[in-house]
Amino acid sequence: MSDYTTPHRDSAAVVTVDAQRDYVEQDSPVKSAGCSSVVEPLGRLVQGMRERGAPVFHLVRFYWPDGSNVDLCRRQAVEEGMRVLMPGSQGAELVSGIAPDNAPRLDPHLLIEGQAQELGPRDRAIYKPRWGGFYGTCLDAELRRAGIDTLIIAGWNFATSGRATLLEASERDYRIVLVPDACASVTDEAQLELGRVGVHLKPVEQCLNWADGGRRENGGA
């Protein structure tokens, strides 16, 4: 691929998309088997990259009970009583193993006001009002401030939030890595399409090896 799209390991950050409990809890109306299947690899990716010094940004959603901040496709359901991603609820929290140890609970009021919340030395949460992580958020400003030019994207529901976040990142000239085995619902067709627009595909172990500079592949050299 072109040098313009080659990811830079020394200026990379992980971006998790919607990795919240309501998408995997048994009794949730938005539970997804695809999300449940990537909890473990997503946790390995986040923890592994965190140990290697990469910042981690967690994109999250909240739905007010009156539906006023909900996407149009779900607004009526929330207005009529569907309770998911409620601010302050357990279901709106990050799934176990994604946030750093001893992280505080998400602060929906701080986040909905547009501020990033510090969850640990390298972790921040950011609320996004719609599918994409850059729309109406402080994500771009936070990344630029940290000197980040490469995003490692993983998390839930690639067909909606994951894809939108990736395309918005591309529009802002970020170098992009998608981790397909730590991202729910990435089809083979989608992977082919992404390769054509300069996105690099790296499964979890390959991504961690890349972050190590390929040392494991090269016998520790």
mmCIF file of C-alpha atoms in Angstrom:
data_model
loop_
_atom_site.group_PDB
_atom_site.id
_atom_site.type_symbol
_atom_site.label_atom_id
_atom_site.label_comp_id
_atom_site.label_asym_id
_atom_site.label_seq_id
_atom_site.Cartn_x
_atom_site.Cartn_y
_atom_site.Cartn_z
ATOM 1 C CA MET A 1 0.000 0.000 0.000
ATOM 2 C CA SER A 2 0.926 3.640 -0.375
ATOM 3 C CA ASP A 3 3.112 5.256 2.260
ATOM 4 C CA TYR A 4 0.194 7.627 2.785
ATOM 5 C CA THR A 5 -1.853 4.808 4.336
ATOM 6 C CA THR A 6 0.841 2.760 6.073
ATOM 7 C CA PRO A 7 0.056 2.705 9.820
ATOM 8 C CA HIS A 8 2.578 4.171 12.258
ATOM 9 C CA ARG A 9 3.005 2.097 15.423
ATOM 10 C CA ASP A 10 4.589 4.961 17.395
ATOM 11 C CA SER A 11 1.640 7.307 16.863
ATOM 12 C CA ALA A 12 -1.251 4.832 17.037
ATOM 13 C CA ALA A 13 -4.270 4.724 19.315
ATOM 14 C CA VAL A 14 -6.957 2.108 19.818
ATOM 15 C CA VAL A 15 -10.564 3.200 19.280
ATOM 16 C CA THR A 16 -13.260 0.918 20.694
ATOM 17 C CA VAL A 17 -16.754 1.438 19.329
ATOM 18 C CA ASP A 18 -19.888 0.936 21.475
ATOM 19 C CA ALA A 19 -18.315 -1.809 23.623
ATOM 20 C CA GLN A 20 -21.123 -1.541 26.171
ATOM 21 C CA ARG A 21 -22.888 -4.207 28.190
ATOM 22 C CA ASP A 22 -26.372 -3.764 26.744
ATOM 23 C CA TYR A 23 -25.145 -5.233 23.468
ATOM 24 C CA VAL A 24 -24.142 -8.506 25.165
ATOM 25 C CA GLU A 25 -26.466 -8.820 28.197
ATOM 26 C CA GLN A 26 -28.840 -11.757 27.929
ATOM 27 C CA ASP A 27 -32.081 -9.847 28.524
ATOM 28 C CA SER A 28 -31.215 -6.748 26.465
ATOM 29 C CA PRO A 29 -33.449 -5.908 23.471
ATOM 30 C CA VAL A 30 -30.338 -4.975 21.466
ATOM 31 C CA LYS A 31 -28.272 -8.041 22.397
ATOM 32 C CA SER A 32 -26.151 -9.291 19.505
ATOM 33 C CA ALA A 33 -24.504 -12.683 19.190
ATOM 34 C CA GLY A 34 -21.888 -11.063 16.975
ATOM 35 C CA CYS A 35 -20.916 -8.664 19.762
ATOM 36 C CA SER A 36 -20.756 -11.458 22.349
ATOM 37 C CA SER A 37 -18.373 -13.427 20.141
ATOM 38 C CA VAL A 38 -15.737 -10.668 20.073
ATOM 39 C CA VAL A 39 -15.658 -9.742 23.780
ATOM 40 C CA GLU A 40 -12.594 -11.913 24.464
ATOM 41 C CA PRO A 41 -10.479 -10.872 21.431
ATOM 42 C CA LEU A 42 -11.405 -7.221 21.983
ATOM 43 C CA GLY A 43 -10.228 -7.484 25.567
ATOM 44 C CA ARG A 44 -6.928 -9.036 24.440
ATOM 45 C CA LEU A 45 -6.421 -6.297 21.887
ATOM 46 C CA VAL A 46 -7.148 -3.436 24.279
ATOM 47 C CA GLN A 47 -5.090 -4.846 27.130
ATOM 48 C CA GLY A 48 -2.216 -5.769 24.832
ATOM 49 C CA MET A 49 -2.049 -2.363 23.172
ATOM 50 C CA ARG A 50 -2.416 -0.611 26.514
ATOM 51 C CA GLU A 51 0.565 -2.582 27.840
ATOM 52 C CA ARG A 52 2.516 -1.465 24.771
ATOM 53 C CA GLY A 53 1.841 2.190 25.601
ATOM 54 C CA ALA A 54 -0.943 2.971 23.137
ATOM 55 C CA PRO A 55 -3.734 5.355 24.181
ATOM 56 C CA VAL A 56 -7.247 3.891 24.131
ATOM 57 C CA PHE A 57 -10.369 5.891 23.295
ATOM 58 C CA HIS A 58 -13.739 4.324 24.107
ATOM 59 C CA LEU A 59 -16.677 5.627 22.060
ATOM 60 C CA VAL A 60 -19.988 5.163 23.871
ATOM 61 C CA ARG A 61 -23.691 5.874 23.386
ATOM 62 C CA PHE A 62 -26.386 6.999 25.840
ATOM 63 C CA TYR A 63 -30.132 7.183 25.239
ATOM 64 C CA TRP A 64 -32.216 9.585 27.303
ATOM 65 C CA PRO A 65 -35.507 7.926 28.359
ATOM 66 C CA ASP A 66 -37.553 10.483 26.386
ATOM 67 C CA GLY A 67 -35.693 9.573 23.178
ATOM 68 C CA SER A 68 -34.595 13.141 22.532
ATOM 69 C CA ASN A 69 -30.985 12.217 21.698
ATOM 70 C CA VAL A 70 -31.694 8.874 19.997
ATOM 71 C CA ASP A 71 -31.170 8.042 16.319
ATOM 72 C CA LEU A 72 -34.393 8.331 14.350
ATOM 73 C CA CYS A 73 -34.442 4.604 13.584
ATOM 74 C CA ARG A 74 -34.671 3.783 17.322
ATOM 75 C CA ARG A 75 -36.312 6.899 18.706
ATOM 76 C CA GLN A 76 -39.888 5.628 18.649
ATOM 77 C CA ALA A 77 -38.913 2.395 20.406
ATOM 78 C CA VAL A 78 -37.235 4.364 23.206
ATOM 79 C CA GLU A 79 -40.149 6.781 23.432
ATOM 80 C CA GLU A 80 -42.449 3.774 23.822
ATOM 81 C CA GLY A 81 -40.427 2.288 26.649
ATOM 82 C CA MET A 82 -37.401 0.394 25.317
ATOM 83 C CA ARG A 83 -34.717 0.884 27.938
ATOM 84 C CA VAL A 84 -31.191 0.449 26.605
ATOM 85 C CA LEU A 85 -27.997 2.451 27.061
ATOM 86 C CA MET A 86 -29.714 4.503 29.762
ATOM 87 C CA PRO A 87 -27.335 7.072 31.300
ATOM 88 C CA GLY A 88 -26.048 5.769 34.620
ATOM 89 C CA SER A 89 -27.295 2.212 34.058
ATOM 90 C CA GLN A 90 -25.154 -0.912 34.266
ATOM 91 C CA GLY A 91 -26.065 -1.707 30.665
ATOM 92 C CA ALA A 92 -24.442 1.500 29.451
ATOM 93 C CA GLU A 93 -21.100 0.670 31.103
ATOM 94 C CA LEU A 94 -18.179 -0.801 29.171
ATOM 95 C CA VAL A 95 -18.052 -4.590 29.105
ATOM 96 C CA SER A 96 -15.775 -6.315 31.581
ATOM 97 C CA GLY A 97 -12.136 -6.447 30.513
ATOM 98 C CA ILE A 98 -12.267 -3.393 28.254
ATOM 99 C CA ALA A 99 -11.854 -0.514 30.716
ATOM 100 C CA PRO A 100 -8.636 -0.400 32.775
ATOM 101 C CA ASP A 101 -8.591 -1.816 36.297
ATOM 102 C CA ASN A 102 -10.185 0.486 38.880
ATOM 103 C CA ALA A 103 -11.711 2.718 36.210
ATOM 104 C CA PRO A 104 -14.550 4.959 37.430
ATOM 105 C CA ARG A 105 -18.062 4.464 36.110
ATOM 106 C CA LEU A 106 -18.946 6.444 33.015
ATOM 107 C CA ASP A 107 -20.136 9.973 33.791
ATOM 108 C CA PRO A 108 -22.993 10.518 31.302
ATOM 109 C CA HIS A 109 -23.472 14.206 32.123
ATOM 110 C CA LEU A 110 -19.800 15.048 31.574
ATOM 111 C CA LEU A 111 -19.699 12.948 28.415
ATOM 112 C CA ILE A 112 -22.933 14.234 26.888
ATOM 113 C CA GLU A 113 -21.643 17.767 27.434
ATOM 114 C CA GLY A 114 -18.922 16.857 24.931
ATOM 115 C CA GLN A 115 -15.972 16.337 27.265
ATOM 116 C CA ALA A 116 -13.681 13.325 27.365
ATOM 117 C CA GLN A 117 -13.663 11.356 30.618
ATOM 118 C CA GLU A 118 -10.387 9.956 31.908
ATOM 119 C CA LEU A 119 -10.733 6.275 32.843
ATOM 120 C CA GLY A 120 -7.051 5.590 33.418
ATOM 121 C CA PRO A 121 -3.572 6.891 32.519
ATOM 122 C CA ARG A 122 -4.045 5.946 28.845
ATOM 123 C CA ASP A 123 -7.840 5.566 28.557
ATOM 124 C CA ARG A 124 -10.542 8.097 27.777
ATOM 125 C CA ALA A 125 -14.239 7.738 27.082
ATOM 126 C CA ILE A 126 -16.080 9.934 24.568
ATOM 127 C CA TYR A 127 -19.822 10.089 23.947
ATOM 128 C CA LYS A 128 -20.982 10.037 20.338
ATOM 129 C CA PRO A 129 -24.518 11.181 19.509
ATOM 130 C CA ARG A 130 -24.801 9.180 16.265
ATOM 131 C CA TRP A 131 -23.166 6.224 14.525
ATOM 132 C CA GLY A 132 -19.794 7.760 13.678
ATOM 133 C CA GLY A 133 -17.234 8.561 16.334
ATOM 134 C CA PHE A 134 -16.284 11.945 14.867
ATOM 135 C CA TYR A 135 -19.756 13.405 14.370
ATOM 136 C CA GLY A 136 -20.388 16.045 17.032
ATOM 137 C CA THR A 137 -17.573 14.779 19.291
ATOM 138 C CA CYS A 138 -14.194 15.881 20.615
ATOM 139 C CA LEU A 139 -12.457 12.766 19.255
ATOM 140 C CA ASP A 140 -10.527 14.484 16.468
ATOM 141 C CA ALA A 141 -9.297 17.224 18.801
ATOM 142 C CA GLU A 142 -8.217 14.662 21.414
ATOM 143 C CA LEU A 143 -6.335 12.611 18.836
ATOM 144 C CA ARG A 144 -4.577 15.613 17.299
ATOM 145 C CA ARG A 145 -3.612 16.876 20.751
ATOM 146 C CA ALA A 146 -2.019 13.503 21.511
ATOM 147 C CA GLY A 147 -0.131 13.422 18.195
ATOM 148 C CA ILE A 148 -2.078 10.417 16.914
ATOM 149 C CA ASP A 149 -2.207 9.751 13.171
ATOM 150 C CA THR A 150 -3.044 6.019 13.167
ATOM 151 C CA LEU A 151 -6.241 4.458 14.503
ATOM 152 C CA ILE A 152 -6.728 0.805 15.438
ATOM 153 C CA ILE A 153 -10.494 0.332 15.280
ATOM 154 C CA ALA A 154 -12.455 -2.486 16.922
ATOM 155 C CA GLY A 155 -15.704 -3.053 18.790
ATOM 156 C CA TRP A 156 -19.355 -3.629 18.087
ATOM 157 C CA ASN A 157 -21.637 -3.509 15.076
ATOM 158 C CA PHE A 158 -19.304 -2.835 12.186
ATOM 159 C CA ALA A 159 -22.230 -2.483 9.775
ATOM 160 C CA THR A 160 -23.341 0.697 11.555
ATOM 161 C CA SER A 161 -21.076 2.428 14.085
ATOM 162 C CA GLY A 162 -17.832 0.706 13.147
ATOM 163 C CA ARG A 163 -18.090 1.460 9.453
ATOM 164 C CA ALA A 164 -19.236 5.050 10.029
ATOM 165 C CA THR A 165 -16.344 5.721 12.418
ATOM 166 C CA LEU A 166 -13.829 4.203 10.027
ATOM 167 C CA LEU A 167 -15.045 6.262 7.065
ATOM 168 C CA GLU A 168 -15.082 9.460 9.107
ATOM 169 C CA ALA A 169 -11.491 8.719 10.158
ATOM 170 C CA SER A 170 -10.516 8.196 6.523
ATOM 171 C CA GLU A 171 -12.108 11.522 5.591
ATOM 172 C CA ARG A 172 -9.808 13.158 8.143
ATOM 173 C CA ASP A 173 -6.684 11.488 6.698
ATOM 174 C CA TYR A 174 -5.998 9.114 9.577
ATOM 175 C CA ARG A 175 -4.096 5.925 8.819
ATOM 176 C CA ILE A 176 -6.413 3.063 9.734
ATOM 177 C CA VAL A 177 -6.108 -0.483 11.022
ATOM 178 C CA LEU A 178 -9.258 -2.562 11.416
ATOM 179 C CA VAL A 179 -9.019 -5.602 13.694
ATOM 180 C CA PRO A 180 -11.601 -7.924 12.125
ATOM 181 C CA ASP A 181 -11.661 -10.629 14.818
ATOM 182 C CA ALA A 182 -12.238 -7.964 17.501
ATOM 183 C CA CYS A 183 -14.980 -6.182 15.565
ATOM 184 C CA ALA A 184 -18.510 -7.593 15.327
ATOM 185 C CA SER A 185 -20.099 -8.363 11.967
ATOM 186 C CA VAL A 186 -17.217 -7.678 9.591
ATOM 187 C CA THR A 187 -18.057 -9.645 6.444
ATOM 188 C CA ASP A 188 -15.540 -10.922 3.891
ATOM 189 C CA GLU A 189 -17.032 -8.519 1.369
ATOM 190 C CA ALA A 190 -16.549 -5.577 3.717
ATOM 191 C CA GLN A 191 -12.915 -6.535 4.255
ATOM 192 C CA LEU A 192 -12.292 -6.523 0.514
ATOM 193 C CA GLU A 193 -13.928 -3.129 0.158
ATOM 194 C CA LEU A 194 -11.884 -1.661 3.010
ATOM 195 C CA GLY A 195 -8.634 -2.846 1.506
ATOM 196 C CA ARG A 196 -9.429 -0.840 -1.610
ATOM 197 C CA VAL A 197 -9.667 2.406 0.370
ATOM 198 C CA GLY A 198 -6.378 2.006 2.215
ATOM 199 C CA VAL A 199 -7.532 0.287 5.411
ATOM 200 C CA HIS A 200 -5.099 -2.281 6.810
ATOM 201 C CA LEU A 201 -6.601 -5.480 8.244
ATOM 202 C CA LYS A 202 -4.746 -6.941 11.208
ATOM 203 C CA PRO A 203 -6.252 -9.653 13.433
ATOM 204 C CA VAL A 204 -5.489 -9.334 17.139
ATOM 205 C CA GLU A 205 -2.278 -11.355 17.284
ATOM 206 C CA GLN A 206 -0.933 -9.797 14.100
ATOM 207 C CA CYS A 207 -1.761 -6.346 15.429
ATOM 208 C CA LEU A 208 0.053 -6.975 18.717
ATOM 209 C CA ASN A 209 3.041 -8.388 16.851
ATOM 210 C CA TRP A 210 3.068 -5.314 14.606
ATOM 211 C CA ALA A 211 2.985 -3.105 17.710
ATOM 212 C CA ASP A 212 6.033 -5.001 18.956
ATOM 213 C CA GLY A 213 7.860 -4.143 15.747
ATOM 214 C CA GLY A 214 7.514 -7.699 14.456
ATOM 215 C CA ARG A 215 9.892 -9.009 17.113
ATOM 216 C CA ARG A 216 7.922 -12.194 17.773
ATOM 217 C CA GLU A 217 7.805 -13.021 14.074
ATOM 218 C CA ASN A 218 11.526 -12.384 13.809
ATOM 219 C CA GLY A 219 12.558 -14.596 16.706
ATOM 220 C CA GLY A 220 12.755 -11.790 19.241
ATOM 221 C CA ALA A 221 15.166 -9.679 17.223
#
